[in-house]
Amino acid sequence: MSTKQITLGELCEFRYGDSLPERIRIPGPVPVYGSNGIVGYHSQSVTQGETIIVGRKGSIGEVHYSGGPCFPIDTTYYISGTKRECNLKWLYYILRSLRLTELNKSSAVPGLNRNDAYEKKIVFPPLPIQKQIAAILEKADAAREKRRQANQLTEQFLQSAFLEMFGDPVTNPKGWETVSLANLLTFLTSGSRGWAKYYSESGDKFLRIQNVGRNALLLDDIAFVDAPNGTEANRTKVQAGDVLLSITADLGRTCVIPKDFGTAFINQHLSILRTKSINPVYLSAFIASEGGASQIRKLDRQGVKSGLNFDDIKSLRIMKPPNDRQQQFAALVEKVEGLPASENSLRQAGLRVKQRESERELENLFNSVMQRAFRGELIG
């Protein structure tokens, strides 16, 4: 295979997207693309065929593909033709591998300078090889997308089960008792600052905000610490059944620490909610629901820095159905969720754990294949 290298600027031009005048803002079959993907549809198009869209402002460097006419708006660049004979689907995948999202140099409004992108070097194989590479990557991408959609369906199933068992947590149509969270806690604390000096290759887990999802414990990116002895470590050490809550930045993420999780601590972006008289699995789901999220949005102080303090957390009003119904929901979640894969064999893990593990493997495989394509190693 040819290993000829060229710069991106030698191959293509990033054209500026167009503003969408009011007079043509009419619903229609043509997708309108912003920097983060499709934002609507209307009746006229800017491009006449397949198009690559690249985020210019906002979600800079994000890359999208339209198989037909589309309308890229003025927060984007677009590519609808190239200076050399080129397969656009191949170029789309190559652009995704170039990490254009890392090219922002602005300290204020994020923006992608196309001249920076033009300097990127790529391996430029002959057109038949491009088509082969594009076909391989498209199959890998489709498998990854199917797994992601399956995971979303599982998440939607648990959300539907919650609504079926407890009703809308905002309107409380079943008339359940509501209780201040302060009356349901035996312990409340936030995590430690300045523990970077204790980081290690192995040891005790150090849970950060990326390890807490929307009612999910995520261990894809786990840190470890050689924890110090003393009061601070004892205060921030988690126990089985603890609910973790994100209290800065992306507020309201929750998860529950499972049994046999091992020794772990939290950082300053998380809080430990140790409960009484309420099932922690139910509590985590309630806070993650619209019933909890709407309260957190009202409490969020965005004047200086988004965050929740202890009084905010204690003030949350929690819908409290009978304990036996909470336990039924927790049992259902356990069957679906299981334990994190790193703490339990995949054979014994719940459906959602297996799905996440499969999604992670497909994501790693896809990224590996893309990088090999970028280096010119995919087709011999």
Short mmCIF file of C-alpha atoms in Angstrom, two decimals:
data_model
loop_
_atom_site.label_atom_id
_atom_site.label_comp_id
_atom_site.label_asym_id
_atom_site.label_seq_id
_atom_site.Cartn_x
_atom_site.Cartn_y
_atom_site.Cartn_z
CA MET A 1 0.00 0.00 0.00
CA SER A 2 1.19 3.53 -0.75
CA THR A 3 2.34 5.39 2.35
CA LYS A 4 2.32 8.84 0.77
CA GLN A 5 1.61 11.61 3.26
CA ILE A 6 -0.05 14.92 2.55
CA THR A 7 -1.47 17.69 4.70
CA LEU A 8 -5.20 18.05 5.16
CA GLY A 9 -5.01 21.45 3.48
CA GLU A 10 -3.63 19.82 0.31
CA LEU A 11 -6.69 17.59 0.17
CA CYS A 12 -9.69 19.69 1.10
CA GLU A 13 -11.10 23.08 2.03
CA PHE A 14 -13.18 23.78 5.13
CA ARG A 15 -15.96 26.04 3.88
CA TYR A 16 -17.95 28.23 6.22
CA GLY A 17 -21.51 27.15 6.95
CA ASP A 18 -24.34 29.54 6.12
CA SER A 19 -26.69 31.47 8.38
CA LEU A 20 -30.27 30.26 8.23
CA PRO A 21 -32.44 33.24 7.19
CA GLU A 22 -35.93 33.47 8.63
CA ARG A 23 -37.46 33.37 5.19
CA ILE A 24 -36.27 29.81 4.56
CA ARG A 25 -36.66 28.49 8.08
CA ILE A 26 -39.41 26.18 6.86
CA PRO A 27 -39.74 22.52 7.90
CA GLY A 28 -38.72 20.15 5.14
CA PRO A 29 -36.68 17.03 4.31
CA VAL A 30 -33.21 18.63 4.43
CA PRO A 31 -31.23 18.16 7.68
CA VAL A 32 -29.76 21.27 9.29
CA TYR A 33 -26.37 20.63 10.92
CA GLY A 34 -24.85 22.54 13.82
CA SER A 35 -21.52 21.80 15.42
CA ASN A 36 -23.02 19.01 17.56
CA GLY A 37 -25.07 17.33 14.81
CA ILE A 38 -28.57 17.66 13.37
CA VAL A 39 -30.46 20.57 14.93
CA GLY A 40 -33.54 20.60 12.69
CA TYR A 41 -34.88 20.27 9.14
CA HIS A 42 -35.99 22.70 6.44
CA SER A 43 -36.82 22.92 2.75
CA GLN A 44 -33.59 24.23 1.19
CA SER A 45 -30.01 22.98 1.18
CA VAL A 46 -26.50 24.42 0.93
CA THR A 47 -24.85 21.26 -0.41
CA GLN A 48 -26.08 19.03 -3.21
CA GLY A 49 -24.61 15.68 -2.21
CA GLU A 50 -22.70 13.88 0.53
CA THR A 51 -21.12 16.29 2.98
CA ILE A 52 -18.75 16.28 5.95
CA ILE A 53 -19.61 18.77 8.70
CA VAL A 54 -17.00 19.95 11.24
CA GLY A 55 -17.82 21.95 14.37
CA ARG A 56 -16.34 25.48 14.16
CA LYS A 57 -17.83 27.04 17.30
CA GLY A 58 -19.29 25.41 20.38
CA SER A 59 -18.63 21.69 19.93
CA ILE A 60 -15.43 22.42 18.04
CA GLY A 61 -13.84 19.69 15.96
CA GLU A 62 -16.82 17.35 16.16
CA VAL A 63 -17.23 15.59 12.82
CA HIS A 64 -20.52 14.55 11.21
CA TYR A 65 -21.50 12.98 7.88
CA SER A 66 -24.55 13.57 5.70
CA GLY A 67 -25.17 11.12 2.88
CA GLY A 68 -27.15 13.70 0.90
CA PRO A 69 -27.98 17.41 0.61
CA CYS A 70 -27.88 19.31 3.89
CA PHE A 71 -27.68 22.79 5.41
CA PRO A 72 -24.54 23.35 7.56
CA ILE A 73 -25.14 26.48 9.65
CA ASP A 74 -22.65 29.19 10.47
CA THR A 75 -21.23 27.48 13.57
CA THR A 76 -19.73 24.84 11.28
CA TYR A 77 -17.33 24.20 8.44
CA TYR A 78 -18.30 21.77 5.71
CA ILE A 79 -16.59 19.72 3.01
CA SER A 80 -18.58 18.70 -0.06
CA GLY A 81 -15.71 18.22 -2.50
CA THR A 82 -11.95 17.70 -2.44
CA LYS A 83 -8.88 18.96 -4.32
CA ARG A 84 -7.78 15.40 -5.09
CA GLU A 85 -9.81 12.33 -5.94
CA CYS A 86 -11.05 11.14 -2.58
CA ASN A 87 -13.74 9.00 -0.98
CA LEU A 88 -15.64 11.33 1.39
CA LYS A 89 -16.67 8.55 3.77
CA TRP A 90 -12.99 7.63 4.15
CA LEU A 91 -12.14 11.28 4.78
CA TYR A 92 -14.92 11.49 7.37
CA TYR A 93 -13.38 8.68 9.40
CA ILE A 94 -9.88 10.07 9.00
CA LEU A 95 -11.07 13.45 10.31
CA ARG A 96 -12.57 11.72 13.34
CA SER A 97 -9.18 10.19 14.10
CA LEU A 98 -7.34 13.54 13.99
CA ARG A 99 -8.63 14.84 17.35
CA LEU A 100 -9.65 18.19 15.97
CA THR A 101 -11.44 18.82 19.26
CA GLU A 102 -8.02 19.50 20.81
CA LEU A 103 -7.17 22.39 18.47
CA ASN A 104 -9.07 25.12 20.34
CA LYS A 105 -6.73 27.97 21.39
CA SER A 106 -9.32 30.38 22.73
CA SER A 107 -9.68 31.04 26.44
CA ALA A 108 -13.15 32.54 25.91
CA VAL A 109 -15.46 31.19 23.21
CA PRO A 110 -14.21 27.82 21.86
CA GLY A 111 -13.38 27.99 18.17
CA LEU A 112 -11.60 25.89 15.55
CA ASN A 113 -9.16 27.71 13.24
CA ARG A 114 -9.26 25.82 9.95
CA ASN A 115 -5.61 26.69 9.23
CA ASP A 116 -4.61 24.66 12.28
CA ALA A 117 -6.56 21.71 10.89
CA TYR A 118 -4.95 22.14 7.46
CA GLU A 119 -1.52 21.44 8.97
CA LYS A 120 -2.53 17.93 10.07
CA LYS A 121 -0.74 15.23 8.07
CA ILE A 122 -2.54 12.14 6.84
CA VAL A 123 -1.60 9.02 4.92
CA PHE A 124 -3.27 9.31 1.51
CA PRO A 125 -3.78 5.92 -0.15
CA PRO A 126 -5.15 5.33 -3.67
CA LEU A 127 -8.93 5.64 -4.10
CA PRO A 128 -9.66 1.86 -4.17
CA ILE A 129 -7.86 1.47 -0.85
CA GLN A 130 -9.77 4.42 0.58
CA LYS A 131 -13.03 2.70 -0.33
CA GLN A 132 -11.92 -0.55 1.34
CA ILE A 133 -10.92 1.28 4.50
CA ALA A 134 -14.20 3.21 4.57
CA ALA A 135 -16.20 -0.02 4.22
CA ILE A 136 -14.33 -1.66 7.13
CA LEU A 137 -14.72 1.37 9.38
CA GLU A 138 -18.40 1.72 8.49
CA LYS A 139 -19.10 -1.86 9.60
CA ALA A 140 -17.20 -1.35 12.87
CA ASP A 141 -18.99 1.95 13.46
CA ALA A 142 -22.41 0.36 12.83
CA ALA A 143 -21.71 -2.38 15.38
CA ARG A 144 -20.68 0.22 17.93
CA GLU A 145 -23.82 2.28 17.29
CA LYS A 146 -26.10 -0.77 17.65
CA ARG A 147 -24.56 -1.56 21.03
CA ARG A 148 -25.00 2.06 22.15
CA GLN A 149 -28.67 1.97 21.14
CA ALA A 150 -29.18 -1.31 23.01
CA ASN A 151 -27.69 0.28 26.13
CA GLN A 152 -30.06 3.22 25.79
CA LEU A 153 -33.03 0.83 25.59
CA THR A 154 -31.94 -0.85 28.82
CA GLU A 155 -31.65 2.53 30.53
CA GLN A 156 -35.09 3.50 29.24
CA PHE A 157 -36.48 0.22 30.60
CA LEU A 158 -35.35 1.09 34.13
CA GLN A 159 -36.72 4.61 33.80
CA SER A 160 -40.06 3.20 32.62
CA ALA A 161 -40.10 0.70 35.48
CA PHE A 162 -39.53 3.55 37.94
CA LEU A 163 -42.44 5.54 36.51
CA GLU A 164 -44.71 2.49 36.45
CA MET A 165 -44.02 1.61 40.08
CA PHE A 166 -43.92 5.12 41.58
CA GLY A 167 -45.59 7.50 39.13
CA ASP A 168 -44.27 10.83 37.89
CA PRO A 169 -41.80 12.04 40.55
CA VAL A 170 -42.60 15.68 39.74
CA THR A 171 -46.40 15.54 40.16
CA ASN A 172 -46.55 12.53 42.55
CA PRO A 173 -49.92 11.28 41.21
CA LYS A 174 -49.97 8.34 43.66
CA GLY A 175 -49.81 10.72 46.61
CA TRP A 176 -46.74 9.23 48.28
CA GLU A 177 -45.37 10.90 51.40
CA THR A 178 -42.58 13.40 50.68
CA VAL A 179 -39.73 13.80 53.16
CA SER A 180 -36.80 16.18 53.47
CA LEU A 181 -33.58 14.37 52.60
CA ALA A 182 -32.12 15.65 55.87
CA ASN A 183 -34.43 13.21 57.70
CA LEU A 184 -33.19 10.26 55.63
CA LEU A 185 -29.45 10.60 56.21
CA THR A 186 -27.15 9.31 58.91
CA PHE A 187 -24.02 10.80 57.33
CA LEU A 188 -23.23 13.45 54.72
CA THR A 189 -19.82 14.59 53.54
CA SER A 190 -17.88 15.74 50.50
CA GLY A 191 -14.60 14.36 49.23
CA SER A 192 -10.98 15.33 49.63
CA ARG A 193 -8.92 17.91 47.77
CA GLY A 194 -5.24 17.63 46.93
CA TRP A 195 -5.01 13.87 46.70
CA ALA A 196 -3.08 13.92 43.42
CA LYS A 197 0.09 13.33 45.45
CA TYR A 198 -1.34 9.98 46.56
CA TYR A 199 -2.08 8.69 43.03
CA SER A 200 -0.58 5.30 42.24
CA GLU A 201 -0.69 2.60 39.58
CA SER A 202 -2.74 0.35 41.86
CA GLY A 203 -4.17 0.35 45.34
CA ASP A 204 -7.42 1.82 46.66
CA LYS A 205 -9.94 3.28 44.23
CA PHE A 206 -10.31 7.05 44.04
CA LEU A 207 -13.74 7.92 42.67
CA ARG A 208 -14.14 11.12 40.67
CA ILE A 209 -17.04 12.75 38.86
CA GLN A 210 -16.41 10.71 35.69
CA ASN A 211 -17.12 7.57 37.73
CA VAL A 212 -20.67 8.68 38.52
CA GLY A 213 -23.28 8.67 35.75
CA ARG A 214 -27.02 9.19 35.70
CA ASN A 215 -27.81 6.61 38.34
CA ALA A 216 -24.82 4.49 37.31
CA LEU A 217 -21.38 3.63 38.67
CA LEU A 218 -18.84 3.94 35.84
CA LEU A 219 -15.39 2.39 36.10
CA ASP A 220 -14.03 2.94 32.58
CA ASP A 221 -11.62 5.62 33.83
CA ILE A 222 -10.67 4.66 37.37
CA ALA A 223 -7.88 6.23 39.43
CA PHE A 224 -6.01 4.59 42.30
CA VAL A 225 -4.39 6.03 45.40
CA ASP A 226 -2.07 4.96 48.15
CA ALA A 227 -4.39 6.50 50.73
CA PRO A 228 -2.99 8.12 53.87
CA ASN A 229 -4.06 7.04 57.32
CA GLY A 230 -6.07 9.45 59.40
CA THR A 231 -9.34 11.27 59.90
CA GLU A 232 -9.58 12.65 56.34
CA ALA A 233 -9.34 9.20 54.78
CA ASN A 234 -11.85 7.76 57.22
CA ARG A 235 -14.28 10.58 56.48
CA THR A 236 -14.17 10.15 52.69
CA LYS A 237 -14.09 6.35 52.57
CA VAL A 238 -17.20 4.84 50.98
CA GLN A 239 -19.30 1.97 52.32
CA ALA A 240 -21.62 -0.48 50.58
CA GLY A 241 -24.99 1.18 50.07
CA ASP A 242 -23.63 4.73 50.01
CA VAL A 243 -25.22 7.02 47.43
CA LEU A 244 -22.70 9.23 45.65
CA LEU A 245 -23.89 12.60 44.35
CA SER A 246 -22.01 15.03 42.09
CA ILE A 247 -21.99 18.47 43.71
CA THR A 248 -19.95 20.58 41.26
CA ALA A 249 -20.01 21.09 37.48
CA ASP A 250 -22.47 18.48 36.14
CA LEU A 251 -24.77 18.40 39.16
CA GLY A 252 -27.07 15.55 40.14
CA ARG A 253 -25.19 12.51 38.88
CA THR A 254 -25.73 9.59 41.24
CA CYS A 255 -24.73 6.00 41.84
CA VAL A 256 -24.81 3.41 44.64
CA ILE A 257 -21.73 1.63 46.00
CA PRO A 258 -22.36 -2.14 45.68
CA LYS A 259 -21.42 -4.87 48.13
CA ASP A 260 -17.84 -6.16 48.10
CA PHE A 261 -16.67 -3.07 46.21
CA GLY A 262 -13.43 -2.87 48.13
CA THR A 263 -11.74 0.18 49.61
CA ALA A 264 -12.52 3.44 47.83
CA PHE A 265 -12.49 7.17 48.51
CA ILE A 266 -14.12 10.18 46.83
CA ASN A 267 -12.75 13.50 45.61
CA GLN A 268 -14.11 16.99 46.25
CA HIS A 269 -16.59 16.92 43.34
CA LEU A 270 -18.65 14.18 45.01
CA SER A 271 -20.65 13.79 48.17
CA ILE A 272 -21.49 10.68 50.21
CA LEU A 273 -25.15 10.24 51.24
CA ARG A 274 -25.42 7.48 53.88
CA THR A 275 -29.08 6.65 54.36
CA LYS A 276 -31.66 5.41 56.83
CA SER A 277 -35.34 4.54 56.33
CA ILE A 278 -35.00 4.58 52.54
CA ASN A 279 -33.51 2.19 50.00
CA PRO A 280 -30.33 3.72 48.54
CA VAL A 281 -31.01 2.28 45.08
CA TYR A 282 -34.41 3.95 45.05
CA LEU A 283 -32.96 7.20 46.39
CA SER A 284 -30.30 7.29 43.68
CA ALA A 285 -32.93 6.71 41.00
CA PHE A 286 -35.20 9.42 42.44
CA ILE A 287 -32.44 12.05 42.54
CA ALA A 288 -31.47 11.14 38.97
CA SER A 289 -35.09 11.41 37.83
CA GLU A 290 -36.79 14.62 36.76
CA GLY A 291 -38.18 14.85 40.29
CA GLY A 292 -34.68 15.30 41.70
CA ALA A 293 -33.18 17.07 38.69
CA SER A 294 -35.79 19.83 38.71
CA GLN A 295 -35.06 20.58 42.38
CA ILE A 296 -31.31 20.63 41.76
CA ARG A 297 -31.71 23.06 38.87
CA LYS A 298 -33.51 25.47 41.18
CA LEU A 299 -30.77 25.17 43.80
CA ASP A 300 -27.87 25.53 41.38
CA ARG A 301 -25.83 28.68 42.06
CA GLN A 302 -24.25 29.66 38.75
CA GLY A 303 -23.14 33.18 39.61
CA VAL A 304 -19.57 32.09 40.36
CA LYS A 305 -19.37 28.33 40.15
CA SER A 306 -22.05 25.72 39.72
CA GLY A 307 -22.38 23.70 42.92
CA LEU A 308 -24.45 22.35 45.80
CA ASN A 309 -23.70 22.78 49.50
CA PHE A 310 -24.84 20.53 52.35
CA ASP A 311 -27.91 22.64 53.12
CA ASP A 312 -28.96 22.36 49.47
CA ILE A 313 -28.63 18.60 49.57
CA LYS A 314 -30.53 18.26 52.85
CA SER A 315 -33.36 20.42 51.51
CA LEU A 316 -34.24 18.04 48.66
CA ARG A 317 -37.76 16.69 48.97
CA ILE A 318 -37.84 12.94 48.40
CA MET A 319 -40.96 11.03 47.42
CA LYS A 320 -41.12 8.09 49.85
CA PRO A 321 -43.27 5.15 48.76
CA PRO A 322 -43.64 2.03 50.96
CA ASN A 323 -40.39 0.21 51.72
CA ASP A 324 -41.54 -3.05 50.13
CA ARG A 325 -42.09 -1.27 46.81
CA GLN A 326 -38.67 0.35 47.05
CA GLN A 327 -37.16 -3.09 47.65
CA GLN A 328 -38.94 -4.50 44.59
CA PHE A 329 -37.47 -1.77 42.46
CA ALA A 330 -33.99 -2.32 43.95
CA ALA A 331 -34.21 -6.05 43.16
CA LEU A 332 -35.12 -5.27 39.55
CA VAL A 333 -32.20 -2.85 39.25
CA GLU A 334 -29.81 -5.44 40.68
CA LYS A 335 -30.88 -7.99 38.05
CA VAL A 336 -30.37 -5.49 35.27
CA GLU A 337 -27.32 -3.70 36.61
CA GLY A 338 -25.31 -6.36 38.42
CA LEU A 339 -21.94 -5.35 39.82
CA PRO A 340 -19.25 -3.37 37.99
CA ALA A 341 -17.29 -5.68 35.71
CA SER A 342 -14.03 -5.03 37.54
CA GLU A 343 -15.61 -6.31 40.77
CA ASN A 344 -17.44 -9.33 39.43
CA SER A 345 -16.96 -11.76 36.58
CA LEU A 346 -18.85 -10.95 33.40
CA ARG A 347 -20.51 -14.36 33.64
CA GLN A 348 -22.16 -13.32 36.90
CA ALA A 349 -22.62 -9.63 36.07
CA GLY A 350 -25.95 -8.03 35.27
CA LEU A 351 -27.18 -7.24 31.78
CA ARG A 352 -26.23 -3.57 31.88
CA VAL A 353 -22.69 -4.32 33.07
CA LYS A 354 -22.23 -6.75 30.19
CA GLN A 355 -23.60 -4.17 27.78
CA ARG A 356 -21.22 -1.49 29.04
CA GLU A 357 -18.29 -3.89 28.80
CA SER A 358 -19.29 -4.79 25.24
CA GLU A 359 -19.69 -1.13 24.32
CA ARG A 360 -16.26 -0.33 25.77
CA GLU A 361 -14.65 -3.18 23.82
CA LEU A 362 -16.31 -2.09 20.57
CA GLU A 363 -15.28 1.51 21.20
CA ASN A 364 -11.66 0.47 21.79
CA LEU A 365 -11.72 -1.76 18.69
CA PHE A 366 -13.18 1.01 16.54
CA ASN A 367 -10.61 3.55 17.76
CA SER A 368 -7.81 1.05 17.16
CA VAL A 369 -9.00 0.38 13.61
CA MET A 370 -9.27 4.12 12.91
CA GLN A 371 -5.73 4.74 14.17
CA ARG A 372 -4.38 1.91 12.02
CA ALA A 373 -6.16 3.43 9.03
CA PHE A 374 -4.64 6.83 9.89
CA ARG A 375 -1.15 5.27 9.98
CA GLY A 376 -1.72 3.42 6.70
CA GLU A 377 -1.65 -0.03 8.33
CA LEU A 378 -5.21 -1.22 7.78
CA ILE A 379 -4.85 -2.51 4.22
CA GLY A 380 -1.64 -4.23 3.24
#
